[in-house]
Short mmCIF file of N, CA and C in Angstrom, two decimals:
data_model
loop_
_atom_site.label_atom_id
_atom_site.label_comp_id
_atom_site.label_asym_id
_atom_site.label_seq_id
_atom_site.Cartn_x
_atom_site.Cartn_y
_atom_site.Cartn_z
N UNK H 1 103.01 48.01 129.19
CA UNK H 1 101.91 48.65 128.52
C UNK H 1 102.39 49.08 127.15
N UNK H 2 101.87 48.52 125.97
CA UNK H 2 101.96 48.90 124.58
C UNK H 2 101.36 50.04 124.84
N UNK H 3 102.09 51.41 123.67
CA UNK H 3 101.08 52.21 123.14
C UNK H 3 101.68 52.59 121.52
N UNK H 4 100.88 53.61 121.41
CA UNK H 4 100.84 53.52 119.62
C UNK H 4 100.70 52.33 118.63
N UNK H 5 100.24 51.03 119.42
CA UNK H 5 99.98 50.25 118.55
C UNK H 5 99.18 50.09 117.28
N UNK H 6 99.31 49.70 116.00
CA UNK H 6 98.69 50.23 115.21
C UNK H 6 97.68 49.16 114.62
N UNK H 7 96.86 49.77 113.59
CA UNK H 7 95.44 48.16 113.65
C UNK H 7 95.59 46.89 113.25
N UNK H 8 95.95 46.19 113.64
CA UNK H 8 95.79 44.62 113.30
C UNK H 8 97.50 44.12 113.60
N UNK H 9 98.15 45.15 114.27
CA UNK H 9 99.45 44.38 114.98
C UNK H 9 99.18 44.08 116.01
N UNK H 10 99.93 42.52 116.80
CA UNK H 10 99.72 41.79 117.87
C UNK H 10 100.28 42.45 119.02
N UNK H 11 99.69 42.31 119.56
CA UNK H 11 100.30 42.63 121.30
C UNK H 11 101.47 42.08 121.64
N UNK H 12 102.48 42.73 121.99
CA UNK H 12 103.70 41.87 122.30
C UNK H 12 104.14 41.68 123.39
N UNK H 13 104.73 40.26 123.51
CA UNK H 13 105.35 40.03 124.61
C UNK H 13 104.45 39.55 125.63
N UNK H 14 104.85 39.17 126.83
CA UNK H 14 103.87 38.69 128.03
C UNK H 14 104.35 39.55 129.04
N UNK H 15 105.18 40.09 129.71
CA UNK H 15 105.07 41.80 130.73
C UNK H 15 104.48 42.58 129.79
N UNK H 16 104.12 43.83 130.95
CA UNK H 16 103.81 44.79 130.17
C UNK H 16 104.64 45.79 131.26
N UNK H 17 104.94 46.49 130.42
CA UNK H 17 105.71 47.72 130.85
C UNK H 17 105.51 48.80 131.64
N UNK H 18 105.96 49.25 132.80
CA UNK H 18 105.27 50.33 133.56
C UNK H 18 106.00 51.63 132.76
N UNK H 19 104.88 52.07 132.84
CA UNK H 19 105.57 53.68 132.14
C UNK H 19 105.81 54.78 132.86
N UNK H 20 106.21 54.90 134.30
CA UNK H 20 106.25 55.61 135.03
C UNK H 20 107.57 56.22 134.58
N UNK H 21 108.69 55.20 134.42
CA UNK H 21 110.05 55.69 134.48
C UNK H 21 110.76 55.17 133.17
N UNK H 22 109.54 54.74 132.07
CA UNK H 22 110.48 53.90 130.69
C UNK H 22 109.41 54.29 130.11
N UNK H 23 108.94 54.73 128.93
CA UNK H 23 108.21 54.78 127.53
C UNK H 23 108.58 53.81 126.93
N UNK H 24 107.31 52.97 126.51
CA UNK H 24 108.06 51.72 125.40
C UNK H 24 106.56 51.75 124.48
N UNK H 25 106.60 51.91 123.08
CA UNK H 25 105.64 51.79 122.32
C UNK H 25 106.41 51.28 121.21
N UNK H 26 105.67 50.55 120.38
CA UNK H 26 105.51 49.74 119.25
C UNK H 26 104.88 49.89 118.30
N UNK H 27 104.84 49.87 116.71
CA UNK H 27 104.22 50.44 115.74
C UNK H 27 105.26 50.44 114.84
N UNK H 28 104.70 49.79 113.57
CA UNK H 28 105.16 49.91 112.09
C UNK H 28 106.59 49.28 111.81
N UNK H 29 106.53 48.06 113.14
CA UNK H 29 107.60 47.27 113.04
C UNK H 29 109.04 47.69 114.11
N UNK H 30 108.81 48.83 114.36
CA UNK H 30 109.89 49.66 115.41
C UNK H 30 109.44 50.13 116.48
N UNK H 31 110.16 49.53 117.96
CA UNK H 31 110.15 50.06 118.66
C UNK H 31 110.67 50.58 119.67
N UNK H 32 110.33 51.89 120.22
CA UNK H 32 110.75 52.92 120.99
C UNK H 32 110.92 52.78 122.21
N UNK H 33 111.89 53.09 122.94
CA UNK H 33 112.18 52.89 124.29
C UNK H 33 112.77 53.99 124.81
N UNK H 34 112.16 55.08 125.67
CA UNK H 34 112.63 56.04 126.22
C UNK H 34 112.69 56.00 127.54
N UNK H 35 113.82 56.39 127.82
CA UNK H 35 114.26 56.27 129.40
C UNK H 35 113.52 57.52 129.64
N UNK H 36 112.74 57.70 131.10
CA UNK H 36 111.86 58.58 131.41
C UNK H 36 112.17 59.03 132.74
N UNK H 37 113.38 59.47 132.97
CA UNK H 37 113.18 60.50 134.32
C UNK H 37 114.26 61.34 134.17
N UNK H 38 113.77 62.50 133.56
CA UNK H 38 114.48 63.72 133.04
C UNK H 38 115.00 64.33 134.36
N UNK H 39 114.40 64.17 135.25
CA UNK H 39 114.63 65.08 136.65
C UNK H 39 116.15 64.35 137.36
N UNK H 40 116.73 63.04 136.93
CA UNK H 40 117.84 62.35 137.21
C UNK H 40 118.28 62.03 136.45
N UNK H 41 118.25 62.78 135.15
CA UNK H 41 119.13 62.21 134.49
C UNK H 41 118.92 61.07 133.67
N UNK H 42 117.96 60.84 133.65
CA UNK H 42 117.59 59.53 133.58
C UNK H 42 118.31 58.70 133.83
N UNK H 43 118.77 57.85 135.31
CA UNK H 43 119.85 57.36 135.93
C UNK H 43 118.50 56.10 136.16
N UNK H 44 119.49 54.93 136.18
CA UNK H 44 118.32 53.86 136.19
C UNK H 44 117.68 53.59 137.51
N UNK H 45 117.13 53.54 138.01
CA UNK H 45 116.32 52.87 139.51
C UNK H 45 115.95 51.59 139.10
N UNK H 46 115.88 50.46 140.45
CA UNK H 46 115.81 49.55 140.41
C UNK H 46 114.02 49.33 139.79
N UNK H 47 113.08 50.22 139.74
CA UNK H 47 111.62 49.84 138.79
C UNK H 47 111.91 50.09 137.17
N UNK H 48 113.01 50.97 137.63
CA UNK H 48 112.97 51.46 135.53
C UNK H 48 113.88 50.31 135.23
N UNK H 49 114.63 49.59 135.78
CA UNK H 49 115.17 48.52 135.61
C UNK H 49 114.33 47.17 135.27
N UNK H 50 113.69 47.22 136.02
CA UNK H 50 112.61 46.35 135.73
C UNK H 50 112.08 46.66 134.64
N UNK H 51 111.53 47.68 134.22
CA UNK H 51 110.71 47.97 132.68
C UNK H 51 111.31 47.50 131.38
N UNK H 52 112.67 47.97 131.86
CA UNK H 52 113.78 47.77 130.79
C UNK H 52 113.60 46.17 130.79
N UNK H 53 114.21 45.51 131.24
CA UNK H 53 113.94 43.96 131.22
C UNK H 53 112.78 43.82 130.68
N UNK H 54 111.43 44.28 131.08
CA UNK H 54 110.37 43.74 130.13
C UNK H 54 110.57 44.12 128.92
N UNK H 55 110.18 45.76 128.48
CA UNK H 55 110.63 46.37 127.11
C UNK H 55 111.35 45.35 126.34
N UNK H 56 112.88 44.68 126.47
CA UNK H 56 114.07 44.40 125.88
C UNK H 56 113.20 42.66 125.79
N UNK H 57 112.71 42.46 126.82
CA UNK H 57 112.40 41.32 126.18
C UNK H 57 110.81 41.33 125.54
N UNK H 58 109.96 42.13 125.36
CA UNK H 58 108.97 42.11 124.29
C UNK H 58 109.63 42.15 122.86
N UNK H 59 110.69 42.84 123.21
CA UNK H 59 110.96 43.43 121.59
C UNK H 59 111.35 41.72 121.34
N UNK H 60 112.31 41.24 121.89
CA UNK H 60 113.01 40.03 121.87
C UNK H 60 112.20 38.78 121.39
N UNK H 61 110.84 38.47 121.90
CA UNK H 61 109.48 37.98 121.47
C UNK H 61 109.08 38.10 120.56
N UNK H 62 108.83 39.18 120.23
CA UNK H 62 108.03 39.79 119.39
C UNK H 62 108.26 39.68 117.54
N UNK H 63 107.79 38.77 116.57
CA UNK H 63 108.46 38.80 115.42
C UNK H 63 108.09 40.08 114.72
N UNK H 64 107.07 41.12 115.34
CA UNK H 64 106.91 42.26 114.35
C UNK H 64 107.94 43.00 114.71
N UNK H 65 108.66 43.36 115.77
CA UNK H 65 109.87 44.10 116.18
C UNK H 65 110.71 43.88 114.78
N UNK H 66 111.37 44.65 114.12
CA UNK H 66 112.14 44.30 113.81
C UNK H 66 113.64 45.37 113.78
N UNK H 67 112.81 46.73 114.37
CA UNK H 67 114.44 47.24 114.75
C UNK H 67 113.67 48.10 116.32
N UNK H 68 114.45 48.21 117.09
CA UNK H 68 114.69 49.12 118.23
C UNK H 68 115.47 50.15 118.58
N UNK H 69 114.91 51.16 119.01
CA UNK H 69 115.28 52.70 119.49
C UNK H 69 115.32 52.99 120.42
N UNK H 70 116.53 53.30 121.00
CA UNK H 70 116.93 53.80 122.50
C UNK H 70 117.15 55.41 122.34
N UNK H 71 116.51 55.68 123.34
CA UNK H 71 116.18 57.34 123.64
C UNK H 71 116.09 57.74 124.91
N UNK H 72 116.47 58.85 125.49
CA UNK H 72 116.36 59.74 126.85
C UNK H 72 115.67 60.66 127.00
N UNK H 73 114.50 61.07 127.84
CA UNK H 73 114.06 62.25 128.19
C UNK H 73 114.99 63.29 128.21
N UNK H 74 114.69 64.52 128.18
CA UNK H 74 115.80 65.57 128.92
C UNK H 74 116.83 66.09 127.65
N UNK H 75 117.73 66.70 129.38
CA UNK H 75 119.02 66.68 128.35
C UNK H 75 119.62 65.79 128.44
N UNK H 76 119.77 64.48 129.13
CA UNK H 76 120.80 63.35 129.12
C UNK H 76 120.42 62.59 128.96
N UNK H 77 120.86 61.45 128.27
CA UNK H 77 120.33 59.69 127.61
C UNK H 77 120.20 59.22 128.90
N UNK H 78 121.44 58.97 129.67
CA UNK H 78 121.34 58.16 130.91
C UNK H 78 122.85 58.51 131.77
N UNK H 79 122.60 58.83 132.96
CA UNK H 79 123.58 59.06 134.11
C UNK H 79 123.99 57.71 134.45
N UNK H 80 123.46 56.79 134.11
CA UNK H 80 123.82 55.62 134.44
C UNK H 80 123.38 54.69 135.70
N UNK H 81 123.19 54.07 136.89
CA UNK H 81 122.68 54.07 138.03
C UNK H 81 122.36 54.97 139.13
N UNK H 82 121.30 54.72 139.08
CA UNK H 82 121.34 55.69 140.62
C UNK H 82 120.66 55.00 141.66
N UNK H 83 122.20 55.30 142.89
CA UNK H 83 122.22 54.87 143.78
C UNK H 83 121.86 55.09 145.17
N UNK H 84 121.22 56.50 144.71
CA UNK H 84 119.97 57.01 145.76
C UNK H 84 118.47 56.24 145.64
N UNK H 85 118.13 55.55 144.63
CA UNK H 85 117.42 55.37 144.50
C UNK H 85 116.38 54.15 145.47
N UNK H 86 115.55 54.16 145.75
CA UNK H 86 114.93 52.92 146.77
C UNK H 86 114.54 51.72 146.02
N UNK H 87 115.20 50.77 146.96
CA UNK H 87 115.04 49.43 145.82
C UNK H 87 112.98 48.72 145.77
N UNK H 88 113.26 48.30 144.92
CA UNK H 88 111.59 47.41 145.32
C UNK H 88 110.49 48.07 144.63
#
């Protein structure tokens, strides 16, 4: 799911992104990718994993991309995996 897209830029990419556990918006040539689960750290689970793969490859598609921003909810960027997490 694009958001902040702005008027007359293309939709990017063919996934669209769940935003449950990743923020990914696009606009003015840059886009944003925030890891979204402040409550872990933002430690990856196997769905925010998945987002990421879409995110990384819209931007990758996409010729209006032309720079990308990695960001963390919280206080931490990323704990890194988490292995509590339920796969699927």
């Amino acid at each position: 799911m694009l958001t902040s897209r702005k008027q007359g830029e293309k939709k990017q990419g063919k996934g669209q992104v769940e935003p449950q556990h990743l923020k990914f918006s696009v606009g003015d040539g840059i886009a944003l990718i925030t890891l979204h689960r402040p409550e872990a750290m933002n430690a990856f689970s196997p769905q925010m994993l998945q987002s990421w793969f879409k995110a990384i490859t819209n931007c990758e598609e996409s010729e209006d991309v032309r720079v990308v921003i990695l960001t963390g909810a919280g206080t931490a960027f990323c704990a890194g995996g988490d292995i509590f997490a339920e796969k699927g």
